[in-house]
Short mmCIF file of N, CA and C in Angstrom, two decimals:
data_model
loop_
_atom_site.label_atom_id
_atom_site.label_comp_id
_atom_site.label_asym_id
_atom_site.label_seq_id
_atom_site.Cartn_x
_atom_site.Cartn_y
_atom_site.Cartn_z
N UNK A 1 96.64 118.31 100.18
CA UNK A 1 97.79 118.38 99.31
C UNK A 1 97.32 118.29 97.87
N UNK A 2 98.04 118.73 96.77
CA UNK A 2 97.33 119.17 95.79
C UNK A 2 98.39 117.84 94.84
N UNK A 3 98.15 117.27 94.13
CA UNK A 3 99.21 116.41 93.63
C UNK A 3 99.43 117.33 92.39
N UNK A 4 98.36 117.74 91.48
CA UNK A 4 98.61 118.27 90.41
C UNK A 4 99.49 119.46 90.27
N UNK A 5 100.21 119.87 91.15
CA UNK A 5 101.14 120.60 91.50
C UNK A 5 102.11 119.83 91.77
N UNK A 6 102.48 118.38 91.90
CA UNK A 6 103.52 117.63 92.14
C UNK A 6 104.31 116.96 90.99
N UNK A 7 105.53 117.02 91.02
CA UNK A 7 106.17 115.73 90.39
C UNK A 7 105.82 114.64 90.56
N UNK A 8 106.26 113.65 89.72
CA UNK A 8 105.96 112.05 90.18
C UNK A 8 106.72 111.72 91.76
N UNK A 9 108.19 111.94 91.94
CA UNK A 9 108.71 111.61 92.78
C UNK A 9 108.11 112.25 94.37
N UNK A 10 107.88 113.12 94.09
CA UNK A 10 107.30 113.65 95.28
C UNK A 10 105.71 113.80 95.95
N UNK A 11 105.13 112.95 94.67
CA UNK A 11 103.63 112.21 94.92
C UNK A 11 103.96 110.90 96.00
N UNK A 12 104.74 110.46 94.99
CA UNK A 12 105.58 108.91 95.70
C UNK A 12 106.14 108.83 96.67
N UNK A 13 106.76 110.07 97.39
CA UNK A 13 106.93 110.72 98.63
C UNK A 13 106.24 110.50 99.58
N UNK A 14 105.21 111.32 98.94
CA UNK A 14 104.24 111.57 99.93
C UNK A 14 103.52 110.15 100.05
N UNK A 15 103.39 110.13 99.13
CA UNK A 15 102.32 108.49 99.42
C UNK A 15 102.90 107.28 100.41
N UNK A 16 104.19 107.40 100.05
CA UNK A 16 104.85 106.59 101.37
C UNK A 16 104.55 107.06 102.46
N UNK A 17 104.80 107.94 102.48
CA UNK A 17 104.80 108.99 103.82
C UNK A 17 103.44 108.45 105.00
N UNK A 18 102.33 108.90 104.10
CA UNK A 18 101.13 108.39 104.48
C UNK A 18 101.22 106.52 104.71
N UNK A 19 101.84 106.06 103.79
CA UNK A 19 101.35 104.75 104.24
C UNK A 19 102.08 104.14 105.46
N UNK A 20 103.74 105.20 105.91
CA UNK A 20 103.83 104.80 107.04
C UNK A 20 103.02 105.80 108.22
N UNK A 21 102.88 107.01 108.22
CA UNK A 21 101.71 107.35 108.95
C UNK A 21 100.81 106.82 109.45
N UNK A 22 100.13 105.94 108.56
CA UNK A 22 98.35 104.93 108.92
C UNK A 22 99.03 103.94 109.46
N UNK A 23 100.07 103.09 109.34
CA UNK A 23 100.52 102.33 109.96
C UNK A 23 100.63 102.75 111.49
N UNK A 24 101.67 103.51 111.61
CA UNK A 24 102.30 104.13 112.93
C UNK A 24 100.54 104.48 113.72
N UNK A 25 100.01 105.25 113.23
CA UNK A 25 98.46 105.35 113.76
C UNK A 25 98.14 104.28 114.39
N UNK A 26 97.85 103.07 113.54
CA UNK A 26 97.04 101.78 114.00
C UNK A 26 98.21 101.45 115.07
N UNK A 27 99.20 101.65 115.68
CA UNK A 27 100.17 101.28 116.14
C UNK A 27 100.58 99.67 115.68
N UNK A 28 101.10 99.83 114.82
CA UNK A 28 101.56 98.34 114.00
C UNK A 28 102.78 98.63 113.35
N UNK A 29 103.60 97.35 114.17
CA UNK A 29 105.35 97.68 113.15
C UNK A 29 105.43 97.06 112.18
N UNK A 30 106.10 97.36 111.15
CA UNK A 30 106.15 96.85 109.98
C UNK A 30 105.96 95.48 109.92
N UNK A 31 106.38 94.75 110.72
CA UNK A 31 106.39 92.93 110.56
C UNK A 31 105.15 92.46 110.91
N UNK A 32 104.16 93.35 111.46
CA UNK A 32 103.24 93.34 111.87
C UNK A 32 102.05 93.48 110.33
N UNK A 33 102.28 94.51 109.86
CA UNK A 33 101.71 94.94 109.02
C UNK A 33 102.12 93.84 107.40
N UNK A 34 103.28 93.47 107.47
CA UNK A 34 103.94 92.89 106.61
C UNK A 34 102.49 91.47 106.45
N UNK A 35 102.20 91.18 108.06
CA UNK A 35 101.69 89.37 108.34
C UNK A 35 100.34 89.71 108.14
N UNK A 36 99.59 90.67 108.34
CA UNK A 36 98.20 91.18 107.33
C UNK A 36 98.10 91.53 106.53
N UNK A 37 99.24 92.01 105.48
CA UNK A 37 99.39 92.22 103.99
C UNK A 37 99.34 91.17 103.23
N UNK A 38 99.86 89.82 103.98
CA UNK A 38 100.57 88.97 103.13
C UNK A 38 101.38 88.96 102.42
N UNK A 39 102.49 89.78 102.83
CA UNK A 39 103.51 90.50 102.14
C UNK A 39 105.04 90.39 102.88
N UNK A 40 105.98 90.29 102.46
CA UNK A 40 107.45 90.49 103.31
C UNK A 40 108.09 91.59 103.46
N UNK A 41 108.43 91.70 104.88
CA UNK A 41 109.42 92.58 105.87
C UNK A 41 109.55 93.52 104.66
N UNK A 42 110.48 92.93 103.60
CA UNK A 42 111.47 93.89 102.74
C UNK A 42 110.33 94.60 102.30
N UNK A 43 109.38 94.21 101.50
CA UNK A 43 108.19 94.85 100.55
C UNK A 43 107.82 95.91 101.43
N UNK A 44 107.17 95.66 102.50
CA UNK A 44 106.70 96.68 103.51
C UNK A 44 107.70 98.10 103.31
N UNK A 45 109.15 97.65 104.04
CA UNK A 45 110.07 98.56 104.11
C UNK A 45 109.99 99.45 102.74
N UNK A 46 110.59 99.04 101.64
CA UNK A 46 110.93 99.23 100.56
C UNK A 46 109.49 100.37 100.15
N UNK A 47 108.44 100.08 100.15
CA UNK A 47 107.15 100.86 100.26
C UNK A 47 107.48 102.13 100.90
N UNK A 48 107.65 101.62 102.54
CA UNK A 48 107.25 103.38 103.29
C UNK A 48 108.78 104.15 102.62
N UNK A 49 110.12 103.44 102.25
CA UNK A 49 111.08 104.19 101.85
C UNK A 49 111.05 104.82 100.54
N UNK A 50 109.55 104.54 99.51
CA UNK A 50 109.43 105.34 98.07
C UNK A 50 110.28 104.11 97.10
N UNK A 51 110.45 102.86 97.22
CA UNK A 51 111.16 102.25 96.11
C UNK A 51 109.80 101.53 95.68
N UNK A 52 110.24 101.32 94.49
CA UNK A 52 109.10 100.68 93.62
C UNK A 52 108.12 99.21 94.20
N UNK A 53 106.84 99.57 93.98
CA UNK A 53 105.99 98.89 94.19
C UNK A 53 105.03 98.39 93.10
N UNK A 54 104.23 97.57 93.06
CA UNK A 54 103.17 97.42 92.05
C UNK A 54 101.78 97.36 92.56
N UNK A 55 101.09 98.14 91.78
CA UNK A 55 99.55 98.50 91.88
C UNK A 55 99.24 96.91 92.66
N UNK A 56 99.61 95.62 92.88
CA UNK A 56 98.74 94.28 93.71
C UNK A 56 99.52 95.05 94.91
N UNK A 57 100.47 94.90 95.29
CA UNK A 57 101.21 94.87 95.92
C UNK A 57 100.90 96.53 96.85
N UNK A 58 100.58 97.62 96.04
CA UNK A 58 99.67 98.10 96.90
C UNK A 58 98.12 98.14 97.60
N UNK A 59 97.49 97.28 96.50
CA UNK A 59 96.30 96.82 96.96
C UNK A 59 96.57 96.35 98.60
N UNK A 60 97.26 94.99 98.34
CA UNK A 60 98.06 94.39 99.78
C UNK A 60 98.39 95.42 101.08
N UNK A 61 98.54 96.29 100.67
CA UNK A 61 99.02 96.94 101.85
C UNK A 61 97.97 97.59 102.21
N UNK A 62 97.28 98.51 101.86
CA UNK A 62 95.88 99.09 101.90
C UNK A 62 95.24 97.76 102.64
N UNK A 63 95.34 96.97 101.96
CA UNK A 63 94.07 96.27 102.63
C UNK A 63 94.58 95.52 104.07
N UNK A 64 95.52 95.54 104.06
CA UNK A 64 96.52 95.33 105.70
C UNK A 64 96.07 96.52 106.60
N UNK A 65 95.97 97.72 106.09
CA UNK A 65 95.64 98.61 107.00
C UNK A 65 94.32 99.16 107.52
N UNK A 66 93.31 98.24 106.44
CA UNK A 66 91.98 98.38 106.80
C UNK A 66 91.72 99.83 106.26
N UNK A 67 92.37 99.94 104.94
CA UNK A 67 91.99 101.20 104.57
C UNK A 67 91.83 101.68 102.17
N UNK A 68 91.60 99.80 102.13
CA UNK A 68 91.16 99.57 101.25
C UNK A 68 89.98 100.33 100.15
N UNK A 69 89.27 100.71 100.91
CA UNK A 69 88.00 101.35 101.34
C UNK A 69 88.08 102.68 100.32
N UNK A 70 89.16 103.30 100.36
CA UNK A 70 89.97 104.65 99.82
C UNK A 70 89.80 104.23 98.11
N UNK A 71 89.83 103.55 97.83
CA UNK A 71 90.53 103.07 96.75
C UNK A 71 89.25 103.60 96.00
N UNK A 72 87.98 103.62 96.40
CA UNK A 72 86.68 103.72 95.19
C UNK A 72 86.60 105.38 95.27
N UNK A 73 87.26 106.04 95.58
CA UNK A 73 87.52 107.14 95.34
C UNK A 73 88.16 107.57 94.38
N UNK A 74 89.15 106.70 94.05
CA UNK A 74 89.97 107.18 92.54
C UNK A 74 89.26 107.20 91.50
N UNK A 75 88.11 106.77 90.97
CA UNK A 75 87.43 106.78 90.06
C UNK A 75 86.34 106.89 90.08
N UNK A 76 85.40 107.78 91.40
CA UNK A 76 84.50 107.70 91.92
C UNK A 76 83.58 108.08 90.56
N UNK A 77 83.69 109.50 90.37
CA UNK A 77 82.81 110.07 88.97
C UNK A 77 82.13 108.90 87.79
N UNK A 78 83.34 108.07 87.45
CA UNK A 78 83.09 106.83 86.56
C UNK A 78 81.86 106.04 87.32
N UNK A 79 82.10 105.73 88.33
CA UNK A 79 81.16 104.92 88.95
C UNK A 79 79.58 105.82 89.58
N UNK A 80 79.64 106.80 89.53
CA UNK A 80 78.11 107.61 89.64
C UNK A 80 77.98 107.68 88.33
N UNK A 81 78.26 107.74 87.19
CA UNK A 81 77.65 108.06 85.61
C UNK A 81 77.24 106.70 85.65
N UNK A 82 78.18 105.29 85.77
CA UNK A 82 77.24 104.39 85.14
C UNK A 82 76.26 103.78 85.69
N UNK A 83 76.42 104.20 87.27
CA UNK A 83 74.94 104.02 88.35
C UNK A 83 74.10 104.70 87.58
N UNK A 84 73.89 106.10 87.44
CA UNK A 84 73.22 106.80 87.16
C UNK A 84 72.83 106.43 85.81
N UNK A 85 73.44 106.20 84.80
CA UNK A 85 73.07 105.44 83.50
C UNK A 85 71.98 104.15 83.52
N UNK A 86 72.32 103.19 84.85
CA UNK A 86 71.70 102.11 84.83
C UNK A 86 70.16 102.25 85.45
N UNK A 87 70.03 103.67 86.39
CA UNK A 87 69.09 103.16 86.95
C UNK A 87 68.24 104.11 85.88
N UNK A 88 68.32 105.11 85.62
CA UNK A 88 67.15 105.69 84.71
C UNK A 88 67.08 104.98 83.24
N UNK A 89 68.03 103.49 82.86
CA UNK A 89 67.90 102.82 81.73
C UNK A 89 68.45 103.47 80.50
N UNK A 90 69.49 104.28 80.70
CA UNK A 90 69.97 104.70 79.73
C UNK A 90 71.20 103.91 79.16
N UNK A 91 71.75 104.09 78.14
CA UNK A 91 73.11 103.18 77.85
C UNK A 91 73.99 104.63 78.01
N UNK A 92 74.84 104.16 78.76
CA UNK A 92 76.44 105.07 79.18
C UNK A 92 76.84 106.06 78.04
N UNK A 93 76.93 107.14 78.02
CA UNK A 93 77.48 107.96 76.24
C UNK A 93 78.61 107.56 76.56
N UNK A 94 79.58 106.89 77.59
CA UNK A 94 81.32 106.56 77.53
C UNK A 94 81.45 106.30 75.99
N UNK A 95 82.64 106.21 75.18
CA UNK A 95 82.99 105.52 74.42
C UNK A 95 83.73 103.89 75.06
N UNK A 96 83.45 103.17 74.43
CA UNK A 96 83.65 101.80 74.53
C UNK A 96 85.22 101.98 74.34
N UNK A 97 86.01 102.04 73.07
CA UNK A 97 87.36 102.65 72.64
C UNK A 97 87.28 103.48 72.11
N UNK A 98 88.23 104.08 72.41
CA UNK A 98 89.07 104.99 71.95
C UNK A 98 89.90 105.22 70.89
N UNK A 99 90.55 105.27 69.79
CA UNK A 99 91.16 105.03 68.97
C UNK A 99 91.31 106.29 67.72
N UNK A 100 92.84 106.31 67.31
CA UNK A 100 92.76 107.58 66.18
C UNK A 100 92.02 106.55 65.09
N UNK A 101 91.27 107.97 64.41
CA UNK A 101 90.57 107.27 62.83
C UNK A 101 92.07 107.37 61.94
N UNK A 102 92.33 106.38 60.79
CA UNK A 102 93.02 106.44 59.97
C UNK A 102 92.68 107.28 58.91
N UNK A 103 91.67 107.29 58.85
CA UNK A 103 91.11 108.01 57.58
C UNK A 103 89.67 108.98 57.23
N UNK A 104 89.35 109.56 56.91
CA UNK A 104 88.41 110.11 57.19
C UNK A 104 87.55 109.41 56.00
N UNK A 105 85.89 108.61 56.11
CA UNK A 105 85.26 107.84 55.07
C UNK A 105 84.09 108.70 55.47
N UNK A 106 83.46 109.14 54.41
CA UNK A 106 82.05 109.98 54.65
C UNK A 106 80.86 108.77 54.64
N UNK A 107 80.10 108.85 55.46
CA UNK A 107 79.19 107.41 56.14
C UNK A 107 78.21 107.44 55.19
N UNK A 108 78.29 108.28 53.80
CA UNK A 108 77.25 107.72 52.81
C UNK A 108 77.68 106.95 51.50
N UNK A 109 79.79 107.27 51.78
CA UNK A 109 79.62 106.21 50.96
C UNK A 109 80.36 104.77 51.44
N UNK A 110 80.04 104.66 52.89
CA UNK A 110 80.03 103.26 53.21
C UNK A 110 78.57 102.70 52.95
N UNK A 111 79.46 101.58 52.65
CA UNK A 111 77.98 100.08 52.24
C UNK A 111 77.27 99.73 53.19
N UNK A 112 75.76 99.62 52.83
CA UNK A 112 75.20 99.59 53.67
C UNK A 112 75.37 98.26 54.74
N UNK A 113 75.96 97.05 53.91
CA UNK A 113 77.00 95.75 54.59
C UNK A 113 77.43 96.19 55.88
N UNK A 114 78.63 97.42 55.81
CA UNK A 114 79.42 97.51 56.58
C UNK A 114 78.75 98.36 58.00
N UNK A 115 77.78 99.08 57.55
CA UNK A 115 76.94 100.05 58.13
C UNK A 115 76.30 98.94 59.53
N UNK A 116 75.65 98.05 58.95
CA UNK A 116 75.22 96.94 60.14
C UNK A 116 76.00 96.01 60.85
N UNK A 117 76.96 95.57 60.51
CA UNK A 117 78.21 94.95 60.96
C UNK A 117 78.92 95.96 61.81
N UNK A 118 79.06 97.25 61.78
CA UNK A 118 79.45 98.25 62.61
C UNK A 118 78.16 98.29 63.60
N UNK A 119 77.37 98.26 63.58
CA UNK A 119 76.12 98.29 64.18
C UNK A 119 76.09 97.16 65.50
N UNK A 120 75.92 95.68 64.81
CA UNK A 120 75.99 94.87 65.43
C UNK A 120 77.16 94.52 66.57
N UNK A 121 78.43 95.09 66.27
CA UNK A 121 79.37 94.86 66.95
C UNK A 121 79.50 95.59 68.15
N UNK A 122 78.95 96.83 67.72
CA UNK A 122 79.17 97.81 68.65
C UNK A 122 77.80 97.66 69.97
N UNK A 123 76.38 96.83 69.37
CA UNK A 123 75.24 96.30 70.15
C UNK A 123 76.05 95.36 71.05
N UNK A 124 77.01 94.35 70.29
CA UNK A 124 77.81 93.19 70.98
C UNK A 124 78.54 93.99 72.45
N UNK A 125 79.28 94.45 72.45
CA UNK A 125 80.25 95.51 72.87
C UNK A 125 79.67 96.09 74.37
N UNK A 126 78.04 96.51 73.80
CA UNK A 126 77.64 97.04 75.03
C UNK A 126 77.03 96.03 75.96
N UNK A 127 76.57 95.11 75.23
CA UNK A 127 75.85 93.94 75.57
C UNK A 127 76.81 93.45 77.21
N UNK A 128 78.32 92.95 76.03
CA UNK A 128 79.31 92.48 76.75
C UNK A 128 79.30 93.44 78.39
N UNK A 129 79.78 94.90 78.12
CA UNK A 129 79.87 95.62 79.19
C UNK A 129 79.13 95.67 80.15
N UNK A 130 77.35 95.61 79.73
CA UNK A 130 76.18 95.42 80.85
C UNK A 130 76.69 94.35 81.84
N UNK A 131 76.79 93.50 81.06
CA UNK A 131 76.96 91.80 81.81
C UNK A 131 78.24 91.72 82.47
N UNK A 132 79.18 92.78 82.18
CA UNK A 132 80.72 92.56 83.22
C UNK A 132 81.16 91.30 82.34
N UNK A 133 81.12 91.32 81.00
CA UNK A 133 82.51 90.39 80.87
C UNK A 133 83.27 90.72 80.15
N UNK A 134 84.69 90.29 81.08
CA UNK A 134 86.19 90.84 81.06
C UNK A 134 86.46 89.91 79.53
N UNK A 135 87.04 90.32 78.98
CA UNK A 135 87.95 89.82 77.87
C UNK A 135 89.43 89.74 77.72
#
């Protein structure tokens, strides 16, 4: 199924769809599935029927169905660049942020002050990211 050809509502469709599918598969009724989610009757229901859920709350269910597993697929690409970054010792070309420039400053006539302080922060930055810490 192609999503990028889909509306939102009918992604959300489908995605229910499937999550009562894998259920019905494992042969497990909802109250069933509800008591390995760690989750209630209603939540379950409310899910396979397309009403609003939240990204934990689908974690929860995925991982009730033993199909958690799926999930490192959504961002797989991200995660081979920065493997691939780490093991040949390169630093990631990602940008750290993102952000519009306000202004356009030609970098010769910033001070050379500001020049290393941009420097240092941005060394900080990657430092932080190697090491995994969340802020």
């Amino acid at each position: 199924m192609k999503f990028s050809t889909m509306n939102d509502s009918e992604i959300i469709a489908d995605l229910c769809c499937r999550i009562k599918d894998a259920r019905i598969e494992q042969r497990l009724s909802q109250i069933e599935l509800a008591e390995r989610s760690g989750l209630g009757i209603a939540t379950i229901k409310r899910a396979e029927m397309g009403g609003s859920v939240t990204l934990s709350t689908l974690i929860c269910i995925l991982r009730g169905l033993n199909r958690l597993h799926q999930l490192e697929g959504v961002l797989f690409d991200t995660e081979v660049r920065a493997f691939n970054a780490q093991v040949s010792g390169e630093k990631a070309n990602t940008p750290l942020r993102i952000r519009k420039k306000a202004a356009t400053v030609d970098e010769a006539d910033k001070p050379l002050v500001e020049k290393s302080a941009d420097a240092s922060a941005v060394d900080w930055y990657i430092s932080a990211a190697e090491n995994n810490i969340l802020w």
